Amino acid sequence: VCRSNKSPWVCLTCSSVHCGRYVNGHAKKHYEDAQIPMTNHKKTEKQEKVQHTVCMDCSSYSTYCYRCDDFVVNDTKLGLVQKVREHLQNLENSAFTSDRHRKRKLLENSSLNSKLLKVNGSTTALCATGLRNLGNTCFMNAILQSLSNIQQFCCYFKELPAVELRNGKTAGRRTYHTRSQGDNNVSLVEEFRKTLCALWQGSQTAFSPESLFYVVWKIMPNFRGYQQQDAHEFMRYLLDHLHLELQGGFNGVSRSVILQENSNLAASNKCCINGASTVVTAIFGGILQNEVNCLICGTESRKFDPFLDLSLDIPSQFRNKRTKNQESGPMCTLRDCLRSFTDLEELDETELYMCHKCKKKQKSTKKFWIQKLPKVLCLHLKRFHWTAYLRNKVDTYVEFPLRGLDMKCYLLEPENSGPESCLYDLVAVVVHHGSGVGSGHYTAYAAHEGRWFHFNDSTVTLTDEETVGKAKAYILFYVERQARPGTDKL
């Protein structure tokens, strides 16, 4: 109607395209004009079907219902909404990127075959499975693919017994949920298990994690809708909720019993966050010692804090540097970020320490030590910073090792650790492409059976270590190097 090309929304009843509510609102007006006057309260089934209530954003492929005034996560039994998404994506690809897409595919296929020939001696098919984007869900896909390649963590969930959450008439049959059903009988652990089992089977090129996404919407309200979310925030919420659910009973079996029966998890793991230990804390859990000293009387205060990941600042002297090739002066390294995190610092006026000896808030210094290292060290680089009006992204390249990250110098008691117990090897990297937290795109690199893969939603391609090393990392996953037999005797 207004000839605007901004925010196009397509009606899923009649395929009419109109502008969204934040332009001129013609998509909503189309819905309002289609309403049948409420002269008779008894509507026929045929009348219900011509309400033009459901539409789709052609940019993000999110689905919205004007009648519910909310986003919709479920699909029809025939998967018609997903078919519309795929059709729109195909139109977009053919209209704008067909030639470039074809050339890139040819290059990828040729390099893929050469890589596979090099490794296996013969051409073999990829067994990796991508994850379909359900409408700006790349933040979730990148985290899921990263976690699926952390073997000890992934294997624990894959080995759990399948649990049927539905009984009676719906047992063994797929149901499509809506928020109005009020279905509280959902399990994040079960859907997470199913998703991990679907990956690396080689039976399909891409898996749709819609059941898991539904549960995420159900138990994590801040991730409802189809707007872009922060991958690190999602990872923390996911791990926290998995940890909480694993502590409770599940299908009549206590998770603590299952945990005790898992021979891979040592009984010595004492790192607990919000209750008893689970596979989450056993794998990702570490302990920090927070040391605060009063600068007036010298009183020292020590506190132990459990952690699942470490959030590291990129030092201010490196923040204006853009790309690896254009940077002048020293390059920012992961060691610089770790040193900035653990170095002694004086707290500013807004963070005055309440000294128990002085009985008032005083100037003080703070220092972090790592008291216990985790089996999997997750490092989050703080690339997003709030200014007075907006959130900026720090686009600095941070150099990180693919092998042999030595954490010994950050330990509280390094003399008590073995020769290789502080060494970590990279297993996965999450990358944010774009300039802002509310926009852009997430992809992940992960190592699987000695080879590196790039996970970009539905597309999975073989890559090399050099490409991984050039990535502007947002989240890094390092796995503790296993000590070789006999090294403790040397």
Short mmCIF file of C-alpha atoms in Angstrom, two decimals:
data_model
loop_
_atom_site.label_atom_id
_atom_site.label_comp_id
_atom_site.label_asym_id
_atom_site.label_seq_id
_atom_site.Cartn_x
_atom_site.Cartn_y
_atom_site.Cartn_z
CA VAL A 1 0.00 0.00 0.00
CA CYS A 2 2.71 2.51 1.03
CA ARG A 3 5.40 1.07 -1.29
CA SER A 4 7.75 0.65 1.65
CA ASN A 5 10.42 -2.06 1.40
CA LYS A 6 11.17 -2.01 5.13
CA SER A 7 10.03 -4.82 7.43
CA PRO A 8 7.79 -6.78 5.02
CA TRP A 9 5.24 -9.10 6.69
CA VAL A 10 3.38 -11.77 4.71
CA CYS A 11 -0.09 -12.97 5.68
CA LEU A 12 -0.06 -16.79 5.95
CA THR A 13 -3.73 -16.98 5.00
CA CYS A 14 -3.67 -15.13 1.67
CA SER A 15 0.05 -14.37 1.04
CA SER A 16 -0.54 -10.60 0.93
CA VAL A 17 2.60 -8.63 1.83
CA HIS A 18 2.37 -5.47 3.93
CA CYS A 19 4.70 -3.34 6.05
CA GLY A 20 5.10 -4.16 9.75
CA ARG A 21 3.73 -2.28 12.75
CA TYR A 22 6.95 -0.28 13.20
CA VAL A 23 6.74 1.16 9.67
CA ASN A 24 3.15 2.10 8.80
CA GLY A 25 1.34 -0.88 10.28
CA HIS A 26 -0.44 -2.03 7.12
CA ALA A 27 0.06 -5.72 8.04
CA LYS A 28 -1.94 -5.19 11.22
CA LYS A 29 -4.55 -3.15 9.34
CA HIS A 30 -4.90 -6.07 6.89
CA TYR A 31 -5.75 -8.32 9.88
CA GLU A 32 -8.20 -5.75 11.32
CA ASP A 33 -9.97 -5.26 7.97
CA ALA A 34 -10.43 -9.03 7.61
CA GLN A 35 -12.29 -9.39 10.91
CA ILE A 36 -15.93 -10.50 10.65
CA PRO A 37 -18.34 -8.20 12.51
CA MET A 38 -19.33 -9.72 15.87
CA THR A 39 -23.05 -9.58 15.23
CA ASN A 40 -23.48 -13.25 15.91
CA HIS A 41 -21.47 -14.89 18.70
CA LYS A 42 -21.75 -18.34 17.10
CA LYS A 43 -19.08 -18.44 14.41
CA THR A 44 -18.83 -21.27 11.99
CA GLU A 45 -15.62 -23.21 11.50
CA LYS A 46 -15.30 -21.73 8.00
CA GLN A 47 -15.45 -18.19 9.38
CA GLU A 48 -12.72 -18.98 11.91
CA LYS A 49 -10.34 -19.91 9.11
CA VAL A 50 -10.53 -16.57 7.27
CA GLN A 51 -9.38 -14.33 10.10
CA HIS A 52 -5.94 -13.58 8.57
CA THR A 53 -4.49 -13.65 12.07
CA VAL A 54 -1.09 -15.25 11.47
CA CYS A 55 1.70 -13.55 9.54
CA MET A 56 5.46 -13.92 9.06
CA ASP A 57 8.29 -11.41 9.11
CA CYS A 58 10.07 -11.88 5.76
CA SER A 59 13.38 -10.69 7.24
CA SER A 60 13.69 -12.83 10.38
CA TYR A 61 11.09 -15.53 9.42
CA SER A 62 9.44 -15.17 12.84
CA THR A 63 5.72 -15.98 13.01
CA TYR A 64 3.23 -13.72 14.79
CA CYS A 65 -0.42 -14.08 15.72
CA TYR A 66 -2.39 -10.81 15.93
CA ARG A 67 -5.27 -12.50 17.73
CA CYS A 68 -2.96 -13.68 20.56
CA ASP A 69 -0.78 -10.57 20.12
CA ASP A 70 2.29 -12.76 20.55
CA PHE A 71 4.95 -14.69 18.64
CA VAL A 72 4.16 -18.30 17.73
CA VAL A 73 6.64 -21.15 18.12
CA ASN A 74 4.53 -24.17 17.11
CA ASP A 75 3.81 -25.35 13.58
CA THR A 76 1.01 -27.22 11.82
CA LYS A 77 1.04 -31.02 11.64
CA LEU A 78 2.24 -30.79 8.04
CA GLY A 79 5.00 -28.30 8.94
CA LEU A 80 3.52 -25.61 6.67
CA VAL A 81 5.13 -22.68 8.52
CA GLN A 82 8.59 -24.18 8.06
CA LYS A 83 7.82 -24.72 4.36
CA VAL A 84 6.97 -21.02 4.01
CA ARG A 85 10.26 -20.13 5.72
CA GLU A 86 12.21 -22.37 3.36
CA HIS A 87 10.38 -20.95 0.35
CA LEU A 88 11.18 -17.36 1.41
CA GLN A 89 14.82 -18.30 1.98
CA ASN A 90 14.98 -19.90 -1.47
CA LEU A 91 13.48 -16.78 -3.04
CA GLU A 92 16.01 -14.60 -1.26
CA ASN A 93 18.92 -16.82 -2.27
CA SER A 94 17.85 -17.02 -5.91
CA ALA A 95 17.17 -13.30 -6.21
CA PHE A 96 20.31 -11.93 -4.58
CA THR A 97 23.04 -14.53 -4.19
CA SER A 98 22.50 -17.34 -6.70
CA ASP A 99 25.76 -16.88 -8.62
CA ARG A 100 27.87 -16.22 -5.55
CA HIS A 101 26.19 -19.11 -3.69
CA ARG A 102 26.86 -21.50 -6.59
CA LYS A 103 30.53 -20.50 -6.81
CA ARG A 104 30.99 -20.81 -3.05
CA LYS A 105 29.38 -24.26 -3.02
CA LEU A 106 31.71 -25.44 -5.79
CA LEU A 107 34.73 -24.16 -3.86
CA GLU A 108 33.51 -25.74 -0.63
CA ASN A 109 32.85 -29.09 -2.29
CA SER A 110 36.25 -29.16 -3.97
CA SER A 111 38.11 -28.19 -0.79
CA LEU A 112 35.98 -30.60 1.25
CA ASN A 113 36.82 -33.54 -0.99
CA SER A 114 40.53 -32.69 -0.93
CA LYS A 115 40.49 -32.41 2.87
CA LEU A 116 38.71 -35.75 3.22
CA LEU A 117 41.07 -37.40 0.75
CA LYS A 118 43.98 -36.05 2.76
CA VAL A 119 42.65 -37.41 6.04
CA ASN A 120 41.06 -40.70 5.08
CA GLY A 121 42.70 -41.60 1.80
CA SER A 122 39.31 -41.72 0.09
CA THR A 123 36.33 -39.45 -0.40
CA THR A 124 33.74 -39.88 2.34
CA ALA A 125 30.54 -38.01 3.16
CA LEU A 126 30.27 -35.61 6.10
CA CYS A 127 28.44 -37.07 9.09
CA ALA A 128 27.95 -33.66 10.72
CA THR A 129 24.40 -32.37 11.11
CA GLY A 130 23.45 -28.68 11.03
CA LEU A 131 20.71 -26.99 13.05
CA ARG A 132 17.93 -25.14 11.27
CA ASN A 133 17.43 -21.48 12.11
CA LEU A 134 13.91 -21.03 13.51
CA GLY A 135 14.06 -17.24 13.17
CA ASN A 136 17.19 -15.56 14.62
CA THR A 137 18.04 -18.69 16.65
CA CYS A 138 21.69 -18.77 15.51
CA PHE A 139 22.70 -17.83 19.09
CA MET A 140 21.20 -21.12 20.30
CA ASN A 141 22.55 -23.19 17.40
CA ALA A 142 26.14 -22.01 17.93
CA ILE A 143 26.04 -22.94 21.64
CA LEU A 144 24.39 -26.33 20.99
CA GLN A 145 26.97 -27.28 18.35
CA SER A 146 29.81 -26.23 20.68
CA LEU A 147 28.45 -28.28 23.59
CA SER A 148 27.82 -31.28 21.32
CA ASN A 149 31.57 -31.48 20.64
CA ILE A 150 32.57 -31.54 24.32
CA GLN A 151 32.65 -35.32 24.47
CA GLN A 152 32.45 -35.98 28.21
CA PHE A 153 29.54 -33.56 28.64
CA CYS A 154 27.68 -34.67 25.50
CA CYS A 155 28.09 -38.42 26.15
CA TYR A 156 26.54 -38.11 29.61
CA PHE A 157 23.26 -36.78 28.17
CA LYS A 158 23.24 -39.13 25.17
CA GLU A 159 23.58 -42.14 27.49
CA LEU A 160 20.60 -41.12 29.64
CA PRO A 161 17.52 -43.34 29.13
CA ALA A 162 14.83 -41.87 26.89
CA VAL A 163 11.89 -40.54 28.85
CA GLU A 164 8.36 -40.42 27.50
CA LEU A 165 6.75 -37.33 28.99
CA ARG A 166 3.29 -38.02 27.58
CA ASN A 167 1.03 -40.94 28.46
CA GLY A 168 -2.30 -42.31 27.34
CA LYS A 169 -3.71 -41.27 23.98
CA THR A 170 -0.76 -39.02 23.04
CA ALA A 171 2.01 -41.53 23.86
CA GLY A 172 4.40 -42.05 20.97
CA ARG A 173 2.69 -39.37 18.91
CA ARG A 174 4.09 -35.92 18.29
CA THR A 175 2.02 -33.05 19.61
CA TYR A 176 2.27 -29.38 18.72
CA HIS A 177 2.09 -27.20 21.77
CA THR A 178 0.63 -23.74 22.18
CA ARG A 179 0.96 -21.44 25.15
CA SER A 180 -2.79 -21.68 25.77
CA GLN A 181 -2.52 -25.41 26.46
CA GLY A 182 -0.75 -24.66 29.70
CA ASP A 183 1.51 -27.67 29.32
CA ASN A 184 3.91 -27.56 32.26
CA ASN A 185 5.11 -31.13 31.80
CA VAL A 186 8.28 -30.24 29.88
CA SER A 187 11.87 -31.32 30.40
CA LEU A 188 14.88 -29.33 29.23
CA VAL A 189 17.15 -32.33 29.93
CA GLU A 190 15.06 -34.62 27.72
CA GLU A 191 14.86 -32.21 24.76
CA PHE A 192 18.56 -31.37 25.13
CA ARG A 193 19.30 -35.12 25.06
CA LYS A 194 17.20 -35.61 21.91
CA THR A 195 18.95 -32.73 20.15
CA LEU A 196 22.42 -34.04 20.98
CA CYS A 197 21.42 -37.53 19.79
CA ALA A 198 20.27 -36.07 16.44
CA LEU A 199 23.69 -34.52 15.79
CA TRP A 200 26.61 -36.48 14.27
CA GLN A 201 24.38 -39.32 13.07
CA GLY A 202 24.83 -38.52 9.40
CA SER A 203 21.21 -39.44 8.63
CA GLN A 204 20.21 -35.85 7.79
CA THR A 205 21.93 -32.64 6.75
CA ALA A 206 20.03 -30.44 9.22
CA PHE A 207 17.93 -31.00 12.33
CA SER A 208 15.16 -28.65 13.47
CA PRO A 209 15.43 -28.02 17.26
CA GLU A 210 11.85 -26.72 17.54
CA SER A 211 10.92 -28.97 20.51
CA LEU A 212 13.93 -27.74 22.46
CA PHE A 213 13.16 -24.14 21.51
CA TYR A 214 9.60 -24.58 22.78
CA VAL A 215 10.92 -25.74 26.17
CA VAL A 216 13.37 -22.80 26.21
CA TRP A 217 10.42 -20.44 25.68
CA LYS A 218 8.53 -22.21 28.44
CA ILE A 219 11.16 -22.08 31.17
CA MET A 220 13.28 -19.08 30.07
CA PRO A 221 10.81 -16.24 29.39
CA ASN A 222 13.53 -13.74 28.41
CA PHE A 223 14.25 -15.82 25.27
CA ARG A 224 10.66 -15.71 23.96
CA GLY A 225 10.21 -14.10 20.57
CA TYR A 226 12.46 -14.18 17.54
CA GLN A 227 14.76 -11.25 18.19
CA GLN A 228 18.53 -11.82 18.27
CA GLN A 229 19.79 -12.88 21.71
CA ASP A 230 23.21 -12.98 23.35
CA ALA A 231 24.83 -16.41 22.95
CA HIS A 232 26.76 -16.18 26.23
CA GLU A 233 23.64 -15.23 28.17
CA PHE A 234 21.79 -18.16 26.59
CA MET A 235 24.61 -20.56 27.46
CA ARG A 236 24.55 -19.51 31.12
CA TYR A 237 20.76 -19.85 31.35
CA LEU A 238 20.90 -23.23 29.60
CA LEU A 239 23.61 -24.64 31.90
CA ASP A 240 21.94 -23.22 35.03
CA HIS A 241 18.56 -24.76 34.14
CA LEU A 242 20.11 -28.11 33.18
CA HIS A 243 21.93 -28.08 36.53
CA LEU A 244 18.73 -27.32 38.46
CA GLU A 245 16.68 -29.96 36.64
CA LEU A 246 19.38 -32.62 37.07
CA GLN A 247 19.26 -32.11 40.84
CA GLY A 248 15.58 -33.04 40.97
CA GLY A 249 13.80 -36.30 40.21
CA PHE A 250 13.09 -37.23 36.58
CA ASN A 251 10.63 -39.98 35.62
CA GLY A 252 10.88 -41.37 39.14
CA VAL A 253 14.67 -41.71 39.00
CA SER A 254 16.78 -39.37 41.09
CA ARG A 255 19.41 -37.56 39.03
CA SER A 256 21.86 -37.85 41.91
CA VAL A 257 21.63 -41.64 41.58
CA ILE A 258 22.32 -41.46 37.85
CA LEU A 259 25.22 -39.11 38.52
CA GLN A 260 26.78 -41.49 41.03
CA GLU A 261 26.53 -44.35 38.57
CA ASN A 262 28.44 -42.42 35.89
CA SER A 263 32.00 -43.69 36.18
CA ASN A 264 33.38 -40.76 34.18
CA LEU A 265 32.57 -38.29 36.98
CA ALA A 266 34.90 -38.44 39.94
CA ALA A 267 33.40 -38.41 43.42
CA SER A 268 35.96 -35.78 44.42
CA ASN A 269 34.16 -33.00 42.54
CA LYS A 270 33.17 -30.55 45.25
CA CYS A 271 32.31 -27.56 43.05
CA CYS A 272 28.60 -27.00 43.63
CA ILE A 273 26.47 -24.12 42.41
CA ASN A 274 22.99 -23.87 43.92
CA GLY A 275 22.91 -27.30 45.57
CA ALA A 276 24.35 -30.74 44.85
CA SER A 277 26.93 -31.46 42.17
CA THR A 278 25.73 -32.45 38.68
CA VAL A 279 27.42 -33.17 35.36
CA VAL A 280 27.26 -29.41 34.67
CA THR A 281 29.35 -28.45 37.70
CA ALA A 282 31.53 -31.57 37.42
CA ILE A 283 32.57 -30.58 33.87
CA PHE A 284 32.41 -26.77 33.82
CA GLY A 285 32.70 -25.98 37.53
CA GLY A 286 35.75 -24.26 38.96
CA ILE A 287 36.43 -22.17 42.07
CA LEU A 288 37.81 -18.63 42.31
CA GLN A 289 39.38 -17.06 45.38
CA ASN A 290 38.41 -13.40 45.68
CA GLU A 291 40.99 -11.55 47.78
CA VAL A 292 40.19 -8.00 49.01
CA ASN A 293 42.63 -5.85 51.06
CA CYS A 294 41.68 -2.67 52.92
CA LEU A 295 44.18 0.08 52.01
CA ILE A 296 43.63 1.88 55.35
CA CYS A 297 44.15 -0.85 57.96
CA GLY A 298 45.47 -3.71 55.81
CA THR A 299 42.70 -6.17 56.72
CA GLU A 300 42.47 -9.02 54.22
CA SER A 301 39.18 -10.68 53.26
CA ARG A 302 39.00 -13.93 51.30
CA LYS A 303 35.97 -15.47 49.66
CA PHE A 304 35.57 -18.53 47.46
CA ASP A 305 33.24 -18.24 44.46
CA PRO A 306 32.22 -21.19 42.22
CA PHE A 307 32.11 -20.46 38.47
CA LEU A 308 30.98 -22.14 35.25
CA ASP A 309 32.82 -19.71 32.98
CA LEU A 310 35.14 -16.71 33.26
CA SER A 311 34.16 -13.39 31.65
CA LEU A 312 37.29 -11.55 30.55
CA ASP A 313 37.66 -7.88 29.63
CA ILE A 314 39.63 -6.99 26.53
CA PRO A 315 42.20 -4.50 27.99
CA SER A 316 41.38 -0.88 27.11
CA GLN A 317 44.70 -0.29 25.28
CA PHE A 318 43.63 -2.85 22.64
CA ARG A 319 39.99 -1.83 22.16
CA ASN A 320 40.45 0.56 19.22
CA LYS A 321 42.21 -2.03 17.09
CA ARG A 322 40.02 -3.44 14.32
CA THR A 323 41.49 -6.28 12.32
CA LYS A 324 44.50 -8.55 12.59
CA ASN A 325 46.21 -6.99 9.56
CA GLN A 326 45.51 -3.32 10.33
CA GLU A 327 46.60 -3.34 13.96
CA SER A 328 49.62 -1.30 14.93
CA GLY A 329 51.69 -2.08 17.99
CA PRO A 330 51.39 -5.23 20.10
CA MET A 331 48.58 -7.68 19.37
CA CYS A 332 46.05 -8.51 22.07
CA THR A 333 46.37 -12.11 23.25
CA LEU A 334 44.21 -14.32 25.42
CA ARG A 335 46.99 -14.14 28.03
CA ASP A 336 46.55 -10.33 28.14
CA CYS A 337 42.85 -10.82 28.91
CA LEU A 338 43.54 -13.45 31.59
CA ARG A 339 46.23 -11.26 33.16
CA SER A 340 43.83 -8.30 33.22
CA PHE A 341 41.26 -10.51 34.98
CA THR A 342 43.62 -11.83 37.68
CA ASP A 343 45.95 -8.84 38.25
CA LEU A 344 45.73 -6.77 41.42
CA GLU A 345 43.46 -3.74 40.92
CA GLU A 346 42.33 -0.85 43.09
CA LEU A 347 38.56 -0.63 43.39
CA ASP A 348 37.06 2.71 42.33
CA GLU A 349 34.84 4.99 44.40
CA THR A 350 31.65 3.17 43.37
CA GLU A 351 32.99 -0.19 44.66
CA LEU A 352 34.24 0.76 48.15
CA TYR A 353 34.80 -2.25 50.41
CA MET A 354 33.01 -2.50 53.77
CA CYS A 355 35.93 -3.14 56.12
CA HIS A 356 34.84 -5.05 59.25
CA LYS A 357 37.78 -3.70 61.23
CA CYS A 358 37.32 -0.03 60.23
CA LYS A 359 33.50 -0.44 60.48
CA LYS A 360 33.00 1.59 57.30
CA LYS A 361 33.53 1.50 53.52
CA GLN A 362 37.18 2.02 52.62
CA LYS A 363 39.42 2.09 49.57
CA SER A 364 40.71 -1.37 48.82
CA THR A 365 42.42 -3.64 46.28
CA LYS A 366 41.04 -6.80 44.71
CA LYS A 367 42.72 -9.83 43.19
CA PHE A 368 41.40 -13.10 41.77
CA TRP A 369 43.14 -16.46 42.06
CA ILE A 370 41.88 -19.71 40.57
CA GLN A 371 41.57 -22.17 43.44
CA LYS A 372 40.29 -25.07 41.29
CA LEU A 373 40.38 -25.42 37.51
CA PRO A 374 37.46 -27.11 35.70
CA LYS A 375 37.63 -30.03 33.28
CA VAL A 376 36.31 -27.71 30.55
CA LEU A 377 37.43 -24.10 30.81
CA CYS A 378 34.90 -21.73 29.22
CA LEU A 379 36.26 -18.22 28.55
CA HIS A 380 33.89 -15.42 27.53
CA LEU A 381 35.45 -12.31 25.98
CA LYS A 382 33.40 -9.25 26.94
CA ARG A 383 32.93 -7.74 23.49
CA PHE A 384 29.79 -5.75 24.34
CA HIS A 385 30.03 -2.64 26.49
CA TRP A 386 27.34 -0.18 27.52
CA THR A 387 27.86 3.51 26.78
CA ALA A 388 25.51 6.34 27.81
CA TYR A 389 22.98 5.51 25.08
CA LEU A 390 23.85 2.23 23.37
CA ARG A 391 25.79 -1.00 23.60
CA ASN A 392 29.00 -1.02 21.57
CA LYS A 393 30.95 -4.00 20.31
CA VAL A 394 34.70 -4.33 20.82
CA ASP A 395 35.84 -5.76 17.49
CA THR A 396 39.47 -6.31 18.48
CA TYR A 397 41.13 -9.51 17.28
CA VAL A 398 42.34 -11.56 20.27
CA GLU A 399 45.01 -14.16 19.55
CA PHE A 400 44.31 -17.48 21.27
CA PRO A 401 46.18 -20.82 21.31
CA LEU A 402 44.63 -23.91 19.76
CA ARG A 403 46.79 -26.15 21.95
CA GLY A 404 48.58 -25.95 25.25
CA LEU A 405 46.88 -23.03 27.03
CA ASP A 406 48.83 -23.02 30.32
CA MET A 407 46.75 -21.88 33.32
CA LYS A 408 49.37 -22.66 35.98
CA CYS A 409 50.41 -19.05 36.64
CA TYR A 410 46.81 -18.12 37.57
CA LEU A 411 46.48 -20.86 40.19
CA LEU A 412 46.43 -20.16 43.91
CA GLU A 413 48.68 -23.15 44.65
CA PRO A 414 50.47 -24.05 41.39
CA GLU A 415 53.00 -26.24 43.21
CA ASN A 416 50.24 -28.77 43.98
CA SER A 417 49.35 -29.36 40.31
CA GLY A 418 50.85 -31.97 38.01
CA PRO A 419 53.07 -31.25 34.98
CA GLU A 420 50.21 -31.39 32.45
CA SER A 421 47.16 -30.86 34.65
CA CYS A 422 47.05 -27.11 33.85
CA LEU A 423 47.26 -27.45 30.06
CA TYR A 424 44.14 -27.01 27.94
CA ASP A 425 43.38 -27.65 24.26
CA LEU A 426 40.74 -25.76 22.29
CA VAL A 427 37.61 -27.72 21.34
CA ALA A 428 35.12 -25.03 20.22
CA VAL A 429 34.82 -21.31 19.45
CA VAL A 430 31.65 -19.20 19.15
CA VAL A 431 31.98 -16.14 16.89
CA HIS A 432 29.68 -13.10 16.64
CA HIS A 433 29.61 -11.49 13.19
CA GLY A 434 28.27 -7.93 12.99
CA SER A 435 28.42 -4.70 14.93
CA GLY A 436 25.74 -4.92 17.63
CA VAL A 437 24.41 -7.29 20.28
CA GLY A 438 20.83 -7.05 19.01
CA SER A 439 21.86 -7.82 15.45
CA GLY A 440 24.51 -9.79 13.59
CA HIS A 441 24.96 -13.53 13.35
CA TYR A 442 26.52 -16.34 15.40
CA THR A 443 28.50 -19.28 14.06
CA ALA A 444 30.74 -21.85 15.76
CA TYR A 445 33.96 -23.71 15.03
CA ALA A 446 34.43 -27.06 16.76
CA ALA A 447 36.87 -29.97 16.65
CA HIS A 448 35.50 -33.47 16.13
CA GLU A 449 37.73 -36.54 15.90
CA GLY A 450 40.77 -34.48 14.98
CA ARG A 451 39.07 -32.33 12.31
CA TRP A 452 37.71 -28.78 12.55
CA PHE A 453 34.21 -27.94 11.33
CA HIS A 454 32.41 -24.62 10.82
CA PHE A 455 28.78 -24.69 11.98
CA ASN A 456 26.63 -22.00 10.34
CA ASP A 457 23.04 -22.99 11.20
CA SER A 458 22.01 -25.63 8.62
CA THR A 459 25.37 -25.50 6.82
CA VAL A 460 28.36 -27.49 8.13
CA THR A 461 31.69 -27.31 6.31
CA LEU A 462 35.12 -28.76 6.95
CA THR A 463 37.74 -26.11 7.76
CA ASP A 464 41.36 -25.88 8.94
CA GLU A 465 43.22 -24.70 12.04
CA GLU A 466 44.50 -21.56 10.31
CA THR A 467 40.93 -20.37 9.64
CA VAL A 468 39.91 -21.12 13.23
CA GLY A 469 42.92 -19.18 14.58
CA LYS A 470 41.88 -16.06 12.63
CA ALA A 471 38.36 -15.99 14.12
CA LYS A 472 37.34 -13.09 16.36
CA ALA A 473 36.37 -15.29 19.26
CA TYR A 474 33.45 -14.47 21.56
CA ILE A 475 33.33 -17.69 23.63
CA LEU A 476 36.20 -20.20 23.85
CA PHE A 477 35.86 -23.77 25.14
CA TYR A 478 39.09 -25.44 26.30
CA VAL A 479 39.27 -29.09 27.40
CA GLU A 480 41.72 -30.19 30.08
CA ARG A 481 44.55 -32.18 28.53
CA GLN A 482 44.61 -35.74 29.78
CA ALA A 483 47.88 -36.61 31.53
CA ARG A 484 49.77 -39.38 29.79
CA PRO A 485 50.20 -42.63 31.74
CA GLY A 486 53.27 -42.47 33.92
CA THR A 487 53.85 -38.72 33.69
CA ASP A 488 53.17 -38.31 37.42
CA LYS A 489 56.17 -40.55 38.16
CA LEU A 490 58.62 -38.45 36.16
#
